mmCIF file of C-alpha atoms in Angstrom:
data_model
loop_
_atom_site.group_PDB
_atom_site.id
_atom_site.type_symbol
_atom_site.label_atom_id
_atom_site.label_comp_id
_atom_site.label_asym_id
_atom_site.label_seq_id
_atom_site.Cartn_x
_atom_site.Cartn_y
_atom_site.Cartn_z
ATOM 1 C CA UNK A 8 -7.247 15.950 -4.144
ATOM 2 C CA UNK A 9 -3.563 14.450 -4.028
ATOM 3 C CA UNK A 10 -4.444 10.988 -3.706
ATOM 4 C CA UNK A 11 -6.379 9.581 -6.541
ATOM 5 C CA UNK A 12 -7.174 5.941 -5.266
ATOM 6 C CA UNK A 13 -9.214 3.059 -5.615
ATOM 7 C CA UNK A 14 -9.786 0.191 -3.745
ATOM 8 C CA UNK A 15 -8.149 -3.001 -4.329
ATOM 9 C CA UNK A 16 -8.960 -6.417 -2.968
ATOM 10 C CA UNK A 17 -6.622 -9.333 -2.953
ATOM 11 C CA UNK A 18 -9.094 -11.453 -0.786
ATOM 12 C CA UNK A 19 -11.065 -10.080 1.912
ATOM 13 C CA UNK A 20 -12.732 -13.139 4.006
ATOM 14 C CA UNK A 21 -15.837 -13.015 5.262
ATOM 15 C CA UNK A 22 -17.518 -15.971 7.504
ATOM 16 C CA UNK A 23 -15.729 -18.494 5.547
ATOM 17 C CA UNK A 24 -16.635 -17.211 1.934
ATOM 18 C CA UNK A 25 -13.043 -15.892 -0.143
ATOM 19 C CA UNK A 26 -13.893 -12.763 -1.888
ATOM 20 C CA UNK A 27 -11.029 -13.275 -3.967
ATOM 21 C CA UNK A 28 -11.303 -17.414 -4.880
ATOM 22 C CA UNK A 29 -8.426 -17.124 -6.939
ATOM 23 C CA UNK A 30 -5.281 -15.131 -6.507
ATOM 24 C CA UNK A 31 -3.060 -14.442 -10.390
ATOM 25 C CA UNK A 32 0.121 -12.705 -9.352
ATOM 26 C CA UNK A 33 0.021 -12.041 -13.347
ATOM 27 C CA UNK A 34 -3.192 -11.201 -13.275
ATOM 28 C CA UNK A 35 -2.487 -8.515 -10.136
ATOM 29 C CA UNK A 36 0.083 -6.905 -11.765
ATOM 30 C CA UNK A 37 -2.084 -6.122 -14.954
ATOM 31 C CA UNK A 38 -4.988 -4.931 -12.866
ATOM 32 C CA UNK A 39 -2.564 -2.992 -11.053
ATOM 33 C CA UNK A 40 -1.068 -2.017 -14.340
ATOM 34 C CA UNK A 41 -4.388 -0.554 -15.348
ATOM 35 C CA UNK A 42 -5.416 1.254 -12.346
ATOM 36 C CA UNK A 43 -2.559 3.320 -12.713
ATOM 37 C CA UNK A 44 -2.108 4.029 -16.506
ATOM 38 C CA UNK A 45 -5.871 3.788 -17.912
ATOM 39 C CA UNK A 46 -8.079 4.745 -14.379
ATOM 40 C CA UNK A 47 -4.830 7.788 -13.585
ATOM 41 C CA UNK A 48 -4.902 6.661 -10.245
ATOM 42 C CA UNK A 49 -1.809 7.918 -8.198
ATOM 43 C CA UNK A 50 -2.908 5.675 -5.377
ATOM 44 C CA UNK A 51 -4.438 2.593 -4.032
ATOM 45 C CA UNK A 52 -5.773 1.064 -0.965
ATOM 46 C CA UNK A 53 -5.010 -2.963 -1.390
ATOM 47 C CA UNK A 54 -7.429 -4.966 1.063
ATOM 48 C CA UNK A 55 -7.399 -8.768 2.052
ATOM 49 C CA UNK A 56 -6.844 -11.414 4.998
ATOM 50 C CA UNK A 57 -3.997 -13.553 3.418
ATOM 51 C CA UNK A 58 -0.208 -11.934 3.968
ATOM 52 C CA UNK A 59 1.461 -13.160 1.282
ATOM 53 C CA UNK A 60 -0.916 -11.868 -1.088
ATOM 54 C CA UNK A 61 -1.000 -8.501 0.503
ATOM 55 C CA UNK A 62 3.047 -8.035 0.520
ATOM 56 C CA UNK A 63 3.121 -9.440 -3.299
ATOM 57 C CA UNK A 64 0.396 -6.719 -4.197
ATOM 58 C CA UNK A 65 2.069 -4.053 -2.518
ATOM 59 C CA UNK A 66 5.253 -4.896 -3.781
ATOM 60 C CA UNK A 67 4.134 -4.903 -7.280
ATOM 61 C CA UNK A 68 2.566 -1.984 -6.858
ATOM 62 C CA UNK A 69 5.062 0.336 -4.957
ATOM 63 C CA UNK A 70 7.278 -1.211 -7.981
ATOM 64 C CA UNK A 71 4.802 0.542 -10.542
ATOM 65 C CA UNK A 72 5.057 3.881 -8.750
ATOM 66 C CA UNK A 73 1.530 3.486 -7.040
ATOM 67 C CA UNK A 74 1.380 4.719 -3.448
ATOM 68 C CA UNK A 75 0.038 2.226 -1.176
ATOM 69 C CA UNK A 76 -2.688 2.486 1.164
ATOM 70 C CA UNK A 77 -2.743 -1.127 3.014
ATOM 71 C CA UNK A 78 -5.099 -2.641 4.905
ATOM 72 C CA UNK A 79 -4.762 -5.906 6.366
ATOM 73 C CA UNK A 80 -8.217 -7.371 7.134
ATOM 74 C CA UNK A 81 -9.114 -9.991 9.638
ATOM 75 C CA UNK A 82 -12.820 -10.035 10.336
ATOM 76 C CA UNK A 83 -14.733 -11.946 13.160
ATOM 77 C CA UNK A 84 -11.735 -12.642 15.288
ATOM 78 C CA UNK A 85 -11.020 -11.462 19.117
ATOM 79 C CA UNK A 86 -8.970 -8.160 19.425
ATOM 80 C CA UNK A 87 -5.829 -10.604 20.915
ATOM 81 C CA UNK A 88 -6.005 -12.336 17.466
ATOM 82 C CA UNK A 89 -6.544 -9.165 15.450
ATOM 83 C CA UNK A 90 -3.744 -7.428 17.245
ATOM 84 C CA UNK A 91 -1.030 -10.408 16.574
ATOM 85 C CA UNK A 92 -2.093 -10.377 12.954
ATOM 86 C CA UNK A 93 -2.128 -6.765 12.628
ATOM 87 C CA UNK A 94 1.339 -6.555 14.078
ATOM 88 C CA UNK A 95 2.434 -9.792 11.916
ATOM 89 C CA UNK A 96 1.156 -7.448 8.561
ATOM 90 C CA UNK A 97 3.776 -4.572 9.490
ATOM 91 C CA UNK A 98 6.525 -6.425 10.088
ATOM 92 C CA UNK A 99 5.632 -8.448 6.505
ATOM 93 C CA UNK A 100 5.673 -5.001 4.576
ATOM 94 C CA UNK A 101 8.796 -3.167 6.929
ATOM 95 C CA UNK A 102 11.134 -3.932 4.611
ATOM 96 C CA UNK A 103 9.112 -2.673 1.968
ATOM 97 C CA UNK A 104 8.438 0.502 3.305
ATOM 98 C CA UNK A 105 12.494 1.264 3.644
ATOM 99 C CA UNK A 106 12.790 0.401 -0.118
ATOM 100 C CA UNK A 107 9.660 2.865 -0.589
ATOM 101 C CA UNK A 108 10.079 5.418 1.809
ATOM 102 C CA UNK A 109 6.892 7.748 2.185
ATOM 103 C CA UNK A 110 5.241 5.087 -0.291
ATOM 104 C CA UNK A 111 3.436 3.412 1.760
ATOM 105 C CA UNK A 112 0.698 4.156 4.473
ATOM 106 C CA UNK A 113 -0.515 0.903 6.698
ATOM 107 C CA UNK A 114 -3.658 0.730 8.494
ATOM 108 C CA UNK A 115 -4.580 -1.070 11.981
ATOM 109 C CA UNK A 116 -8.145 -1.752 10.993
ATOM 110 C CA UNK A 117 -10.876 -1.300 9.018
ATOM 111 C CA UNK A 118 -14.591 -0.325 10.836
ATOM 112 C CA UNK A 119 -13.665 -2.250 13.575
ATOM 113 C CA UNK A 120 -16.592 -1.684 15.879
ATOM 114 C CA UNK A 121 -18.687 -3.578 13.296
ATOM 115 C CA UNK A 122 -15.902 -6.491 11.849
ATOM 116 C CA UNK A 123 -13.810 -7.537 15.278
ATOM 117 C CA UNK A 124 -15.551 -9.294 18.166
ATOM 118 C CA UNK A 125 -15.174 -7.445 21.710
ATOM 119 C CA UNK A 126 -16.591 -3.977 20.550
ATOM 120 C CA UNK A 127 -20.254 -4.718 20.629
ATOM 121 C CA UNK A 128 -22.196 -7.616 21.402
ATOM 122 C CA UNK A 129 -22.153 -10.850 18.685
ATOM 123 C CA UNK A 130 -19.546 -13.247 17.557
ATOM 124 C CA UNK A 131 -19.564 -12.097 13.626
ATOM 125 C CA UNK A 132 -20.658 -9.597 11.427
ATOM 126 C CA UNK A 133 -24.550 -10.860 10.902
ATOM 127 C CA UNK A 134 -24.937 -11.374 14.968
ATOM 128 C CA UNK A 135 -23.207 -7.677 15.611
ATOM 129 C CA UNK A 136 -25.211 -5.754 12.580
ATOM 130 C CA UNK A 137 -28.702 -7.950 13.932
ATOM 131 C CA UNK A 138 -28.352 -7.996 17.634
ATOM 132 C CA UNK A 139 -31.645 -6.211 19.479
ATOM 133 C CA UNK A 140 -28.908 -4.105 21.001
ATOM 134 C CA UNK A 141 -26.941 -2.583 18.625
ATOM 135 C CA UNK A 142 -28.117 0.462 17.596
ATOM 136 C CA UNK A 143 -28.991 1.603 21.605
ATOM 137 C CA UNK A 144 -25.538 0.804 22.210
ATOM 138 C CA UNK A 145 -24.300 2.657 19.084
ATOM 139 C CA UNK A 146 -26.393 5.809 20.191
ATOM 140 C CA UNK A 147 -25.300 5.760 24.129
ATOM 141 C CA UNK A 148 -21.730 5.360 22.220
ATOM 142 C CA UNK A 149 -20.310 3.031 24.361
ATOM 143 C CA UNK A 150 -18.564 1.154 21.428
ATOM 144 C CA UNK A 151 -16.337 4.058 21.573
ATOM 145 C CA UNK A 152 -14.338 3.234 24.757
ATOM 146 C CA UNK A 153 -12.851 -0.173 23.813
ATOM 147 C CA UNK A 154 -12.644 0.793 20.761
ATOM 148 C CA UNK A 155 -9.861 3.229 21.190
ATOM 149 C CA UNK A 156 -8.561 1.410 23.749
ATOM 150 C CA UNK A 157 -7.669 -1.210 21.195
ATOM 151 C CA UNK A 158 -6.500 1.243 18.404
ATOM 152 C CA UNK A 159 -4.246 3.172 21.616
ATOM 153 C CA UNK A 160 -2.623 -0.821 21.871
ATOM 154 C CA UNK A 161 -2.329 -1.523 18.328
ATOM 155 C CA UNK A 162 -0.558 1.856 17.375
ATOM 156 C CA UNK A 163 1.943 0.951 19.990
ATOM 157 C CA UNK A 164 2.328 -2.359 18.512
ATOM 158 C CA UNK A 165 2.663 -1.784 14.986
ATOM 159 C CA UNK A 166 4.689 1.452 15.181
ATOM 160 C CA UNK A 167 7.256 -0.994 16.617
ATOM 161 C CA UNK A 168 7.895 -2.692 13.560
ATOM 162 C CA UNK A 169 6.813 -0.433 11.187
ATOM 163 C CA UNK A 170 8.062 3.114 10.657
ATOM 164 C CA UNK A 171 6.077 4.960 8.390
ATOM 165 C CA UNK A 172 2.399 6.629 8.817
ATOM 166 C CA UNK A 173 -0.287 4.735 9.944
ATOM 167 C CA UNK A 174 -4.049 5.310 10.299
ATOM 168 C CA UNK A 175 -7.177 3.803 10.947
ATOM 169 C CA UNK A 176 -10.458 3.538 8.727
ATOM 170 C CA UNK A 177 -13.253 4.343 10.702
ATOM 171 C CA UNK A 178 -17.006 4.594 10.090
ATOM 172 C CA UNK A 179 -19.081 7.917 10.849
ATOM 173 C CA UNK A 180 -20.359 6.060 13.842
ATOM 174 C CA UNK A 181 -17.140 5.831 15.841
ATOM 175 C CA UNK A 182 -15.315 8.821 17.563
ATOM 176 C CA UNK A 183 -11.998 7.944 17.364
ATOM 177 C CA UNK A 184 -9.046 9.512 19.031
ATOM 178 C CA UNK A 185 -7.581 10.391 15.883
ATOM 179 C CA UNK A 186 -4.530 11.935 17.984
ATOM 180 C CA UNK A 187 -2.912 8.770 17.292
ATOM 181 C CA UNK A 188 -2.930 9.038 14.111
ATOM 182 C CA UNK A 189 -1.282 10.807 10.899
ATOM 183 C CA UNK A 190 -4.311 11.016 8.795
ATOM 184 C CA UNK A 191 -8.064 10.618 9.673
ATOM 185 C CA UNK A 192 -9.507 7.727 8.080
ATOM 186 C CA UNK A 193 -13.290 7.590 7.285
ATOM 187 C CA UNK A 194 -15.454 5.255 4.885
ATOM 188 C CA UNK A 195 -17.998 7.545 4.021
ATOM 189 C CA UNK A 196 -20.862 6.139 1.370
ATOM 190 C CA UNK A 197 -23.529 8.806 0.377
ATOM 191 C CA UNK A 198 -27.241 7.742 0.190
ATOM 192 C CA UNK A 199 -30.909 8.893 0.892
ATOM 193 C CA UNK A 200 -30.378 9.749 4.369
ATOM 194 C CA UNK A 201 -27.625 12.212 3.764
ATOM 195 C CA UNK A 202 -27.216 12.816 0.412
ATOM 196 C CA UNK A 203 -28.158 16.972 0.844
ATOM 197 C CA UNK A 204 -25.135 17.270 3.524
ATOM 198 C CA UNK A 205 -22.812 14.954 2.428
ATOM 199 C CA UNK A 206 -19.712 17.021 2.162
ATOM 200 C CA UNK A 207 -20.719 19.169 5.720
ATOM 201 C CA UNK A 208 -20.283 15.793 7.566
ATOM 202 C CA UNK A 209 -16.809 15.548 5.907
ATOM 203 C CA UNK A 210 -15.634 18.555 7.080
ATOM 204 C CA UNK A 211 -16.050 17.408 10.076
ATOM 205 C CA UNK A 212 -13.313 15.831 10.472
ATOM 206 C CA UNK A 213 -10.946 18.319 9.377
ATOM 207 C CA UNK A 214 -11.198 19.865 12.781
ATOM 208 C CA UNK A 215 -8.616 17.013 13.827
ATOM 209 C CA UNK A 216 -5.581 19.409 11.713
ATOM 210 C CA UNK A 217 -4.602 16.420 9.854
ATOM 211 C CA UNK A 218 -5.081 15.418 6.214
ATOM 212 C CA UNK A 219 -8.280 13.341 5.471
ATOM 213 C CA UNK A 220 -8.503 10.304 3.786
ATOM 214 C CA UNK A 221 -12.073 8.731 2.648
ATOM 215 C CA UNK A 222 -11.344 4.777 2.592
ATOM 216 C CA UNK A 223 -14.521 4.107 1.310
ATOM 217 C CA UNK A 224 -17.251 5.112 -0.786
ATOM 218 C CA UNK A 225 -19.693 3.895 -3.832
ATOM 219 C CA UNK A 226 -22.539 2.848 -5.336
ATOM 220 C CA UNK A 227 -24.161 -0.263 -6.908
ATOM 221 C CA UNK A 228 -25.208 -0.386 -10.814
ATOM 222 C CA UNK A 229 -29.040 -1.018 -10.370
ATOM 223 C CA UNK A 230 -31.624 2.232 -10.238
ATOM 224 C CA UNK A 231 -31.950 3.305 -6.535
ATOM 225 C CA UNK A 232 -28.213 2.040 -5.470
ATOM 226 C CA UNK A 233 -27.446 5.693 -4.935
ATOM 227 C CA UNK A 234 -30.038 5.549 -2.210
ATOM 228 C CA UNK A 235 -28.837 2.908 -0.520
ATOM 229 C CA UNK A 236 -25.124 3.966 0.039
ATOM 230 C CA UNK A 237 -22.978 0.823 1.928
ATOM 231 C CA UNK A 238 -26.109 -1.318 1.718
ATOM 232 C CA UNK A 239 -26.731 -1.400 -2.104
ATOM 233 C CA UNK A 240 -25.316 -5.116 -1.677
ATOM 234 C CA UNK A 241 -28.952 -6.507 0.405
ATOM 235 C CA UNK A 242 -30.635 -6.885 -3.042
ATOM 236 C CA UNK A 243 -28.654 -10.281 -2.728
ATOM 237 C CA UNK A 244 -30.833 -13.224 -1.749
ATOM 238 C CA UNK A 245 -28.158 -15.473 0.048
ATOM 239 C CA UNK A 246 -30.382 -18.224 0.932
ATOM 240 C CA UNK A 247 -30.559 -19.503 -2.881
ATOM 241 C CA UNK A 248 -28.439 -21.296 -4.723
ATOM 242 C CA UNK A 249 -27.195 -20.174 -6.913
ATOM 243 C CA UNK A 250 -27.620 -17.001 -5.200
ATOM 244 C CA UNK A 251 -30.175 -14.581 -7.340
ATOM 245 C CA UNK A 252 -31.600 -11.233 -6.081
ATOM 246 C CA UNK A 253 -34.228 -10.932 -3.927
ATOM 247 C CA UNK A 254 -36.528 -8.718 -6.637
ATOM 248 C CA UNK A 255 -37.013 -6.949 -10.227
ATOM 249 C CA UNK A 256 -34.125 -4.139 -9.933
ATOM 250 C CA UNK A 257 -33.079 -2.094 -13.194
ATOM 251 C CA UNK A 258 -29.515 -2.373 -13.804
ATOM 252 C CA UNK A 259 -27.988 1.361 -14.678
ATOM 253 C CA UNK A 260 -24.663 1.464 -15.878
ATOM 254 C CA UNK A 261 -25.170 5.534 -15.793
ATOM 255 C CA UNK A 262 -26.154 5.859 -12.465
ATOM 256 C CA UNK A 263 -23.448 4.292 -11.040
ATOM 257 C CA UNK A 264 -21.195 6.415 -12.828
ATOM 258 C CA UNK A 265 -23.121 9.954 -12.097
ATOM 259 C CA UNK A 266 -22.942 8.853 -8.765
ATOM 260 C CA UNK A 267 -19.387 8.593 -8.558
ATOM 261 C CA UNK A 268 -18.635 11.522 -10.142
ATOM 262 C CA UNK A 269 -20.743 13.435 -8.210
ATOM 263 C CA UNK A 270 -19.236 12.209 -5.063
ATOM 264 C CA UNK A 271 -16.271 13.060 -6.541
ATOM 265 C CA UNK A 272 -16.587 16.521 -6.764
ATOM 266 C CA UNK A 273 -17.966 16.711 -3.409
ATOM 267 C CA UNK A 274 -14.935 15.467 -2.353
ATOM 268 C CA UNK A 275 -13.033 17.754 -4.086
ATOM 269 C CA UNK A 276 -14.456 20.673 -3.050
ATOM 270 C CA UNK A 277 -14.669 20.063 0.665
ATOM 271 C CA UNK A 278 -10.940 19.511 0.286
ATOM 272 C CA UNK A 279 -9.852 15.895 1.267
ATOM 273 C CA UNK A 280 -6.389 14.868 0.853
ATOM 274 C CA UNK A 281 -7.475 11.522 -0.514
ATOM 275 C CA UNK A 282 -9.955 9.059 -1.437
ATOM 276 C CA UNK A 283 -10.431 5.830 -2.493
ATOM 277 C CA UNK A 284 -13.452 4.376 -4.985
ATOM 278 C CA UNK A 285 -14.822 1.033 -3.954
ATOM 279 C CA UNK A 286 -14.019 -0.864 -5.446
ATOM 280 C CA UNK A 287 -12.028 -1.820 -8.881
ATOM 281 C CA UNK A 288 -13.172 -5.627 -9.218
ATOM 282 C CA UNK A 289 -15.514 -8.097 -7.492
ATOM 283 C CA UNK A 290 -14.853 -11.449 -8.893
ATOM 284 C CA UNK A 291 -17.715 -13.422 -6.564
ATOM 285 C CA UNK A 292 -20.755 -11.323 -7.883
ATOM 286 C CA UNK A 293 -20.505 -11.650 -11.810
ATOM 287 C CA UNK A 294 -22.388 -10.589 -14.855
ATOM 288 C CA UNK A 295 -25.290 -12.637 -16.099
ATOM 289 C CA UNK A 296 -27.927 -11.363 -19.188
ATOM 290 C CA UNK A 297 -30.664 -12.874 -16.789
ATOM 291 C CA UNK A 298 -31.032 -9.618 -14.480
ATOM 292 C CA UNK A 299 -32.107 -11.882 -11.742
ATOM 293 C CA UNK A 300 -28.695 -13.391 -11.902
ATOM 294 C CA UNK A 301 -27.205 -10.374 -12.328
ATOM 295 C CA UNK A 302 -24.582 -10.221 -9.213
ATOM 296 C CA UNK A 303 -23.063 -7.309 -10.509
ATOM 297 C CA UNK A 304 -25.747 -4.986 -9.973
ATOM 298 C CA UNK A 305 -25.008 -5.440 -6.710
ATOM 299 C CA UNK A 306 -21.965 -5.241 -6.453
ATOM 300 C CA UNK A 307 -19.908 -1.765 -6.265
ATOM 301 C CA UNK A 308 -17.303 -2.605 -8.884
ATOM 302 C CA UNK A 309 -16.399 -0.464 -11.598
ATOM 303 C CA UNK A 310 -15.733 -3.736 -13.877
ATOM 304 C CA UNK A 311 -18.185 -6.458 -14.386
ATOM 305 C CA UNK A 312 -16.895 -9.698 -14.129
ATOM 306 C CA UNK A 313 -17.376 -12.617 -15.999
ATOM 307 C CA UNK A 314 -17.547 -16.174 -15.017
ATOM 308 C CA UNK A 315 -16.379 -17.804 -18.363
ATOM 309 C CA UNK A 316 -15.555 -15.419 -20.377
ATOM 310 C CA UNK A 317 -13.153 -12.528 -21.156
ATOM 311 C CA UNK A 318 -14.105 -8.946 -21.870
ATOM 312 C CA UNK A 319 -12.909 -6.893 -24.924
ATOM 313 C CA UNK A 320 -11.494 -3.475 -24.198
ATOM 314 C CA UNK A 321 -8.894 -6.085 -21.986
ATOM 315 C CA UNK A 322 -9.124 -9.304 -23.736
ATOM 316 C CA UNK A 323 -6.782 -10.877 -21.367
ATOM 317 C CA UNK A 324 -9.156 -9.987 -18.037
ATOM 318 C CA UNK A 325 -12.549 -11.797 -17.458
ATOM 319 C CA UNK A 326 -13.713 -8.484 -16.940
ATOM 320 C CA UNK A 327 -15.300 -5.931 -19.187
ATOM 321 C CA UNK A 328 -14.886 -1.510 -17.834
ATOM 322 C CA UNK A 329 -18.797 -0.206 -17.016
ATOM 323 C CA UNK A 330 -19.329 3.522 -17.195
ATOM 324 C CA UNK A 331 -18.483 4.237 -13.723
ATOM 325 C CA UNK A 332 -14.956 2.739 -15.031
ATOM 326 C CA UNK A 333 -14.870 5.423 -17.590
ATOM 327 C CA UNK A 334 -16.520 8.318 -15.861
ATOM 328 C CA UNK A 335 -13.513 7.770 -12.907
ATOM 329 C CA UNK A 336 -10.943 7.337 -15.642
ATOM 330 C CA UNK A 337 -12.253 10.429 -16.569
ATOM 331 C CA UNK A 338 -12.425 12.590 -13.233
ATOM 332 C CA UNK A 339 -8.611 11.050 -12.249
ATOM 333 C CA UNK A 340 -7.431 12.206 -15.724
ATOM 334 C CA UNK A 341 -8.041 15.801 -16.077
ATOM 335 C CA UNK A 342 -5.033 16.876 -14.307
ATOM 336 C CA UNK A 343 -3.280 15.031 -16.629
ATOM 337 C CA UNK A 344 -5.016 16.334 -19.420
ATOM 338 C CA UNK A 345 -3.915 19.468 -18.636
ATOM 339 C CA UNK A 346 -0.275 18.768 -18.550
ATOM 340 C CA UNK A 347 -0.251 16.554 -21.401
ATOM 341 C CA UNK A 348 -3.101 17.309 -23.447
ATOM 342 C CA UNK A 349 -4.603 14.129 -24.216
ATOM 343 C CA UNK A 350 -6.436 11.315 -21.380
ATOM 344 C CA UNK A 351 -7.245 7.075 -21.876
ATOM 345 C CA UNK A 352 -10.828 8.107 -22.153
ATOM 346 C CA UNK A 353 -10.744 11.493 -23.200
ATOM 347 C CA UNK A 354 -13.858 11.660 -25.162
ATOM 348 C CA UNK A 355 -15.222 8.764 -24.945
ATOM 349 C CA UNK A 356 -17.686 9.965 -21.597
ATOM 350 C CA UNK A 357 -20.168 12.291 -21.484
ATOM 351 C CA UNK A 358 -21.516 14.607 -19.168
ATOM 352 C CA UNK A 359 -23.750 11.989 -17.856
ATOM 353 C CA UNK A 360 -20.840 9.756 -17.424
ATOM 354 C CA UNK A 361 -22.290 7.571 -20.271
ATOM 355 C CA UNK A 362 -20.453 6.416 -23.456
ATOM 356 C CA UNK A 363 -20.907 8.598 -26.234
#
């Protein structure tokens, strides 16, 4: 694997509600600081809506020697307005990418079919995921049409200003053209359904001859997250305040970080070029001792944040590592334990991805 990534968001937006309520260029640069040096990430895909933060993230990063895998984000808005933003994003980070050449890698969307309006019925992502029609329309596959239609326009667009690789992150349930593209994008989560053929529905999409990139993939920190895959978030009762879960879960630390691993080496050995752990931090679903308070079991982060506190192992983050922190710190490192003999968190996991 030759791009060790994680996911990084600087403030995705979704139906009004900031992901990332408050944006710490000093506090970016640390993250950053520590995605590279303590989780040996070579990579990192840096997700959000607002363009200033995205190009002062990226620069920072690109400055640290990370390669950037960047993802502009606006959700819930017609493909005219998604296409003027998208376009607006390259032209933000151009100059970037000629100070960085073969740094950076931009792409034109992120699982569009279910976060921009014109690809299936519904005017956000609730009314798309809930409408009676969805899932005949997904199966007959007619999504698939304007989708690349759009993705055909905004390649166009953006290679206009920007002139460097681009790609697209796609879900398993689009067929994209990926001819228009220099790598093959895919968030891929693994859960009940497919867990036994995982890695045969990545390889896939190496029959595109192009080097492929998973965007996406994770699990929760509660027991039975690795069954649920991209949905381990629905344990969240959103009609509360403050919001709570919707039941008794039991929050595992260990799982989370088995899972990863595991994916991990799936990954590895179908041969992907690339791939991306969502996600480092989730600032909106924090820690709390009461477990039905506890936002962070659902959420896929490998840090738990607090709300008024700091952590330890980083006493200036309000965030403490969990396992799945560790156990990725871990996996990332071992190529450079074997050129320099030593790792961050070189003995400190075991085979369970647990703390010894």
């Amino acid at each position: 694997m030759k791009r060790k990534g994680v996911n990084y968001d600087v403030g995705r937006v979704m139906m009004g509600e900031q992901w990332r309520p408050t944006f710490d260029p000093t506090m970016v640069h640390r993250e950053l600081e520590i995605i590279k040096n303590d989780l040996h990430c070579n990579a990192v895909r840096i997700c959000g809506l607002d363009l200033d933060r995205l190009v002062t993230a990226t620069e920072d990063a690109l400055k640290q020697g990370l390669e950037v895998w960047l993802s502009p984000e606006m959700w819930d808005k017609s493909q005219e307005e998604t296409l003027d933003y998208l376009v607006k994003a390259a032209a933000a980070v151009e100059q970037l990418r000629s100070s960085y050449p073969q740094q950076l890698v931009l792409s034109v969307g992120s699982e569009l079919t279910l976060f921009m309006q014109g690809i299936v019925e519904g005017q956000n992502f609730l009314e798309r995921m809930g409408h009676p029609a969805f899932w005949e329309q997904i199966k007959a596959g007619v999504h698939n049409k304007p989708l690349n239609a759009f993705l055909r326009g905004a390649n166009e667009a953006v290679r206009r200003v920007f002139r460097c690789n681009i790609t697209y992150m796609s879900i398993p349930l689009e067929t994209v053209d990926w001819s228009l593209f220099d790598f093959v994008g895919v968030d891929m989560y693994r859960e009940a359904r497919i867990k036994d053929v995982y890695g045969d529905l990545i390889k896939r999409y190496f029959a595109y001859n192009k080097p492929v990139i998973i965007g996406e993939f994770g699990c929760c920190t509660y027991q039975g997250a690795e069954n649920a895959g991209g949905m381990g978030w629905a344990i969240v009762d959103f009609q509360t305040k403050p919001l709570q879960l919707n039941g008794e879960y039991v929050r595992d630390e260990g799982l989370q970080a088995r899972e990863l691993t595991d994916v991990l080496r799936i990954l590895d050995d179908v041969g992907v070029d690339g791939a991306f752990v969502f996600t480092f931090v989730s600032p909106t679903s924090p820690y709390h001792e009461d477990l039905k308070y506890d936002l962070d079991m659902a959420s896929y982060s490998l840090v738990k944040s607090y709300a008024d506190k700091h952590g330890t192992t980083y006493p200036d983050m309000p965030w403490e590592p969990k396992k799945s922190f560790q156990a990725v710190a871990d996996y990332f490192g071992k190529q450079e334990v074997g050129r320099e003999g030593t790792s961050t968190w070189q003995g400190m996991i075991g085979d369970d991805g647990g703390s010894q």
